[in-house]
CSV table of C-alpha atoms and ligand atoms in Angstrom, one decimal:
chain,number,residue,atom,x,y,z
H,1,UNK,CA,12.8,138.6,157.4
H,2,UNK,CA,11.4,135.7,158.7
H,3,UNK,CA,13.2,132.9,156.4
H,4,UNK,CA,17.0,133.0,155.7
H,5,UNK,CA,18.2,134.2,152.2
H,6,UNK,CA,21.8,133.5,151.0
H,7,UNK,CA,23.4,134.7,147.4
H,8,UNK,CA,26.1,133.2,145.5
H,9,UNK,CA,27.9,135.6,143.1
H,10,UNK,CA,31.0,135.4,141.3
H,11,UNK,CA,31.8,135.6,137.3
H,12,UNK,CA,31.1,133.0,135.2
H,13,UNK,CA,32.9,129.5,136.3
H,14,UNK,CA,33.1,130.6,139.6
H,15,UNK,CA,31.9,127.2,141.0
H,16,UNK,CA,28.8,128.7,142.4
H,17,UNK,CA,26.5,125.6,141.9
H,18,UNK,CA,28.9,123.0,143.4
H,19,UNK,CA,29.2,125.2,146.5
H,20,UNK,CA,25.3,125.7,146.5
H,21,UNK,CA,24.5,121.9,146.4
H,22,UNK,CA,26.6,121.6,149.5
H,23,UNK,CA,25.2,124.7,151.2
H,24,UNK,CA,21.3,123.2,150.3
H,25,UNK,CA,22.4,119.6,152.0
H,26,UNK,CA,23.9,121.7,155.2
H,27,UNK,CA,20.8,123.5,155.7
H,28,UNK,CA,18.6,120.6,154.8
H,29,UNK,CA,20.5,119.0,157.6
H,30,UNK,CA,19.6,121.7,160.3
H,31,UNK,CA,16.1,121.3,160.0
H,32,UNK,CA,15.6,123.8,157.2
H,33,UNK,CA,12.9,123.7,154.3
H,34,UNK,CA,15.8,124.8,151.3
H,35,UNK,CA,14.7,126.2,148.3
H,36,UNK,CA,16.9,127.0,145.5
H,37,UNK,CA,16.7,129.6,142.7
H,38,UNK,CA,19.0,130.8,139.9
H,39,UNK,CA,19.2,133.9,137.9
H,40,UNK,CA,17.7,135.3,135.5
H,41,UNK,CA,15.1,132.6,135.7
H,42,UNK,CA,13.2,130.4,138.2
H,43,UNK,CA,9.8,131.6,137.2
H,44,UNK,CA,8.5,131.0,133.7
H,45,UNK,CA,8.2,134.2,132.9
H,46,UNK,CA,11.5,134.8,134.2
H,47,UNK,CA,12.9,131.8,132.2
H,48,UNK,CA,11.2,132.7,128.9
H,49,UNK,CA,13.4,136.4,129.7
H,50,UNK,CA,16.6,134.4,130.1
H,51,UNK,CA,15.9,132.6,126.7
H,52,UNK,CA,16.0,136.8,125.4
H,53,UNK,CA,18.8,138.0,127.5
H,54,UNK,CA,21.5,134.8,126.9
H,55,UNK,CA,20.5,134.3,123.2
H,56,UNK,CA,24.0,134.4,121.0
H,57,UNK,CA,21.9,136.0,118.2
H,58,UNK,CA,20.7,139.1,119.7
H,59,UNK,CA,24.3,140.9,119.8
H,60,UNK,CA,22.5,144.4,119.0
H,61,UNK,CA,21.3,144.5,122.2
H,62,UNK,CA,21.3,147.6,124.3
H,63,UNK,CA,22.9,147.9,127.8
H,64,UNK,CA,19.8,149.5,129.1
H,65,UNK,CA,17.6,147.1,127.8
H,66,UNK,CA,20.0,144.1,129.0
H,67,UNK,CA,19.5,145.5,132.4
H,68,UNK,CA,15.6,146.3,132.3
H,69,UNK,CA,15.7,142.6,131.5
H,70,UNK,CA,17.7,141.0,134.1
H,71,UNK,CA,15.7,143.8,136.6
H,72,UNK,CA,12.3,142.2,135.2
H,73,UNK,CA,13.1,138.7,135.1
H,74,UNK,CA,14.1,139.1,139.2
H,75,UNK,CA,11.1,141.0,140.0
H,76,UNK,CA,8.9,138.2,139.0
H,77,UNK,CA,10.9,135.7,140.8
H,78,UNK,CA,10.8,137.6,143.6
H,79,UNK,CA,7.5,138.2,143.6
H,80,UNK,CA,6.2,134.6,142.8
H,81,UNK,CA,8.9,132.5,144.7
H,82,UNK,CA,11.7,134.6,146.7
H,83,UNK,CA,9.5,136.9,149.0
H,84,UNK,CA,6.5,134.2,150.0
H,85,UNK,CA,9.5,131.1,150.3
H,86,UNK,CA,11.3,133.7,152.9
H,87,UNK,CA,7.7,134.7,154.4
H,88,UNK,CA,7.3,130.9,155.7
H,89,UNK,CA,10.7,130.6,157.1
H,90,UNK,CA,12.4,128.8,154.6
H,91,UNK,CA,16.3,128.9,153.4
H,92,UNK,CA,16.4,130.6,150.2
H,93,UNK,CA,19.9,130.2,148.4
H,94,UNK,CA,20.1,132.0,145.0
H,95,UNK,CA,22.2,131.2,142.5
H,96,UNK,CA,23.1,135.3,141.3
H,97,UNK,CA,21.1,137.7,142.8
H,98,UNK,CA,20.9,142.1,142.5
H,99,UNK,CA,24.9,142.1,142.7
H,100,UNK,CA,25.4,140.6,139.5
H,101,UNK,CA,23.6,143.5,138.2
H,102,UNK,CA,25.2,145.7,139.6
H,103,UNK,CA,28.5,144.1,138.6
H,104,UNK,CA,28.2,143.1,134.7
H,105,UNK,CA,25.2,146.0,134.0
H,106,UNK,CA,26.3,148.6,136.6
H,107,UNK,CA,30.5,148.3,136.5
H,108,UNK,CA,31.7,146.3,133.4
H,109,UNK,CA,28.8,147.8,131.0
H,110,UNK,CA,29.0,151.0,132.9
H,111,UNK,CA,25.8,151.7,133.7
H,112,UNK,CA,26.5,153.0,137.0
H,113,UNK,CA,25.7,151.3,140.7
H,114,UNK,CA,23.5,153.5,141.8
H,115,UNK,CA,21.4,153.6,138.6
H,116,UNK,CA,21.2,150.0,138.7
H,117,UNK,CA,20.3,149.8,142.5
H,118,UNK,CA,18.0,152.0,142.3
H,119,UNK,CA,16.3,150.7,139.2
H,120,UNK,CA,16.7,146.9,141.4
H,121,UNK,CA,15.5,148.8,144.2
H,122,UNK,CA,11.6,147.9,142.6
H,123,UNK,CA,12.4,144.3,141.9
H,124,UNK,CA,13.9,142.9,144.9
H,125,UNK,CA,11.3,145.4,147.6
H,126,UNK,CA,13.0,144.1,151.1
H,127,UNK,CA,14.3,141.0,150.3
H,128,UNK,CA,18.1,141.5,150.2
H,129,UNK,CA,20.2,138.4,151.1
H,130,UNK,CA,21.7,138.0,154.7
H,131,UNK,CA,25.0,137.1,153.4
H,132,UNK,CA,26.5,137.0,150.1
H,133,UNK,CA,28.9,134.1,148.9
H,134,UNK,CA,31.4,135.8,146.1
H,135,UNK,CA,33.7,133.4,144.7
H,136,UNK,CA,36.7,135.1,143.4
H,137,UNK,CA,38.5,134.1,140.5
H,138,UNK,CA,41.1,135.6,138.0
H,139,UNK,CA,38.3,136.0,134.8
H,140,UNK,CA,40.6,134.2,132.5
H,141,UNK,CA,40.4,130.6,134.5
H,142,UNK,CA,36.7,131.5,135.0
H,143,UNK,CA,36.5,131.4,130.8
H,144,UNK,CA,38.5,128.3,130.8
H,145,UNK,CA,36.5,126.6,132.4
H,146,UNK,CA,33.4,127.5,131.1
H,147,UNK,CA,34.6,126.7,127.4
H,148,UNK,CA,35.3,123.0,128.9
H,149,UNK,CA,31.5,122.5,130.0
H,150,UNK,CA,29.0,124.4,127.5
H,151,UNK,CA,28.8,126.4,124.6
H,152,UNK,CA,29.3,129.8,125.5
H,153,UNK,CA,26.5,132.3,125.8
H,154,UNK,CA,25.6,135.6,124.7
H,155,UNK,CA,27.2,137.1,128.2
H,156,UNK,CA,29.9,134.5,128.4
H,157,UNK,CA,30.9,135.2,124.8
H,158,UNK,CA,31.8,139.3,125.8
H,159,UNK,CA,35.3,139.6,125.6
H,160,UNK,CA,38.1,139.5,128.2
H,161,UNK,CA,38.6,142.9,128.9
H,162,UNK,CA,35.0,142.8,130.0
H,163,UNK,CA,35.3,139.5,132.0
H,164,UNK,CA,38.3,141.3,134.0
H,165,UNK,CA,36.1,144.4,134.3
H,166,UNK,CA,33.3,141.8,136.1
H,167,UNK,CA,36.2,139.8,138.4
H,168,UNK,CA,37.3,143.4,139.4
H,169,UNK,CA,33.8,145.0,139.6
H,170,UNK,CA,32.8,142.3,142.3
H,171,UNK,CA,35.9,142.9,144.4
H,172,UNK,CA,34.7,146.6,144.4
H,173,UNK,CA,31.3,145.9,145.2
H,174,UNK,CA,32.6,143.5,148.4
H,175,UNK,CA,35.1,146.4,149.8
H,176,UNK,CA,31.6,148.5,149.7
H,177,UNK,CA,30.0,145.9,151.5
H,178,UNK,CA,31.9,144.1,154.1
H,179,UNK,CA,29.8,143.2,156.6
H,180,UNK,CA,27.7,141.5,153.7
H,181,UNK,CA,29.9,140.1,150.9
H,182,UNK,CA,32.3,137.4,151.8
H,183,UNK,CA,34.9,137.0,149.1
H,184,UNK,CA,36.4,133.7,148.9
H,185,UNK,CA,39.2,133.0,146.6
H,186,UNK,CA,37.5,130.7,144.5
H,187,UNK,CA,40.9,128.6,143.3
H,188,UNK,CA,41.1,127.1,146.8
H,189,UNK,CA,39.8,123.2,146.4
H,190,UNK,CA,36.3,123.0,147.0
H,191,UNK,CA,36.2,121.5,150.6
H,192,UNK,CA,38.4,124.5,151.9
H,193,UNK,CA,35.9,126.7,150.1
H,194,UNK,CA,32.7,125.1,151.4
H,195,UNK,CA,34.1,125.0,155.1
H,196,UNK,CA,34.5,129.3,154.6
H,197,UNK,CA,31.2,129.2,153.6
H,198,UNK,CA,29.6,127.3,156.2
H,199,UNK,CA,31.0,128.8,159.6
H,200,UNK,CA,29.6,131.8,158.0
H,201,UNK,CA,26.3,130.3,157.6
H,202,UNK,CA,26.9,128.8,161.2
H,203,UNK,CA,27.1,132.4,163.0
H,204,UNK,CA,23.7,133.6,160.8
H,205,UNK,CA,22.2,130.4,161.5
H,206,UNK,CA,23.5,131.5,165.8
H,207,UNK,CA,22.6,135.2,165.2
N,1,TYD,P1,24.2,131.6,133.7
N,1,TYD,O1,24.3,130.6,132.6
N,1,TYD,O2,23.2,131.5,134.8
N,1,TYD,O3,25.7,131.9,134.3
N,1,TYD,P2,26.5,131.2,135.4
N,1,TYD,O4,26.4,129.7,135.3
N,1,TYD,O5,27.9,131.7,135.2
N,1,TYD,O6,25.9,131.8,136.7
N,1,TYD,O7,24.1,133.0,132.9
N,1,TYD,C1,23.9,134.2,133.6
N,1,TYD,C2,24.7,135.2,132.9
N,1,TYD,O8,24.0,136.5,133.0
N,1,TYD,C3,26.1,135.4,133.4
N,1,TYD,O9,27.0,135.6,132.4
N,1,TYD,C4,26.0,136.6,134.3
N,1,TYD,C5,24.9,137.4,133.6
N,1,TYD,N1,24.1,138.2,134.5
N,1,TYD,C6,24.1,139.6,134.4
N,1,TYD,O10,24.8,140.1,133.5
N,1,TYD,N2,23.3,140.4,135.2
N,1,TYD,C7,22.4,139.8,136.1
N,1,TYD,O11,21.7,140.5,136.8
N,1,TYD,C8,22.4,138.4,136.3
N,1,TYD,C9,21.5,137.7,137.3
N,1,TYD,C10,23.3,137.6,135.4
């Protein structure tokens, strides 16, 4: 790949978009053209999806559709922005990428990972990131904190035996994929966090 391409993961509260703000001015500062996407959405198609996927009315809705959507919604964004933003050498950091698919759809709805790899396999083509960011955190604080900014959506609403499924379904996922996933204990204050982050990004940034 000629560009760089970072994902943040982590369930919902995480602190993914504080981290990412940081991350975008770090890279800015190297010299790097930074462009930022988050999921499901960054296209319009894409966002008109997310507007179907996170509506609190549409409770019916099927696991297998749920994850044909999040799968279409990224195929278009990587398509129209991901794969030609890493083709001219620019940073791409995404905000959710293929692992929370595999996490929510493939572990806590029980889909399967390999079903939902494969099925992602289609959408995402080469692009998978260099490094991926997941910010740990019991799922219980992650809810709590969520209730204090927004009303909740249709995924944040799921219950907490599914939330714990998620916070334990990405610590799986990262023991699967070491040399990929860096999981970073996502109640440590936010400098500490952003520092782990960055001499990671360093040694890519080296390599
Ligand atoms: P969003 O508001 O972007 O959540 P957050 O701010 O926590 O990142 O909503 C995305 C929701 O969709 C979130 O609950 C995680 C879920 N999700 C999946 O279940 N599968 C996926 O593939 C993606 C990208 C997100």
């Amino acid at each position: 790949m000629k560009g760089i391409f970072i994902s943040m993961e982590g369930p919902d509260g995480s602190g993914k978009t504080t981290q990412i703000k940081k991350l975008e001015e770090y890279l800015t500062n190297k010299g790097y053209d930074v462009l930022i996407t988050r999921e499901p959405g960054g296209t319009r198609i894409s966002e008109a999806i997310r507007e179907v996927i996170l509506n609190k009315d549409f409770t019916e809705m099927d696991p297998v559709t749920e994850m044909l959507l999040y799968a279409s919604a990224r195929a278009q964004l990587v398509a129209e922005v991901i794969g030609p933003a890493i083709e001219a050498g620019k940073a791409v950091i995404s905000d959710r990428f293929v692992d929370s698919s595999v996490v929510y759809q493939g572990i806590a709805r029980g889909l399967g990972v390999e079903t939902v790899y494969e099925l992602n396999a289609h959408a995402i083509r080469e692009y998978m990131p260099n490094v991926t960011f997941m910010l740990d955190l019991p799922a219980e604080e992650g809810i709590r904190r969520k209730k204090d900014q927004k009303e909740l959506d249709r995924m944040e609403q799921e219950s907490l035996d599914f939330h714990k499924k998620v916070a334990e379904g990405y610590r799986q996922l990262a023991a699967l994929a070491p040399e990929r996933i860096k999981v970073i204990d996502a109640t440590l204050p936010i400098d500490e966090i952003y520092g782990m982050i960055k001499s990671d990004v360093k040694r890519l940034l080296i390599d």
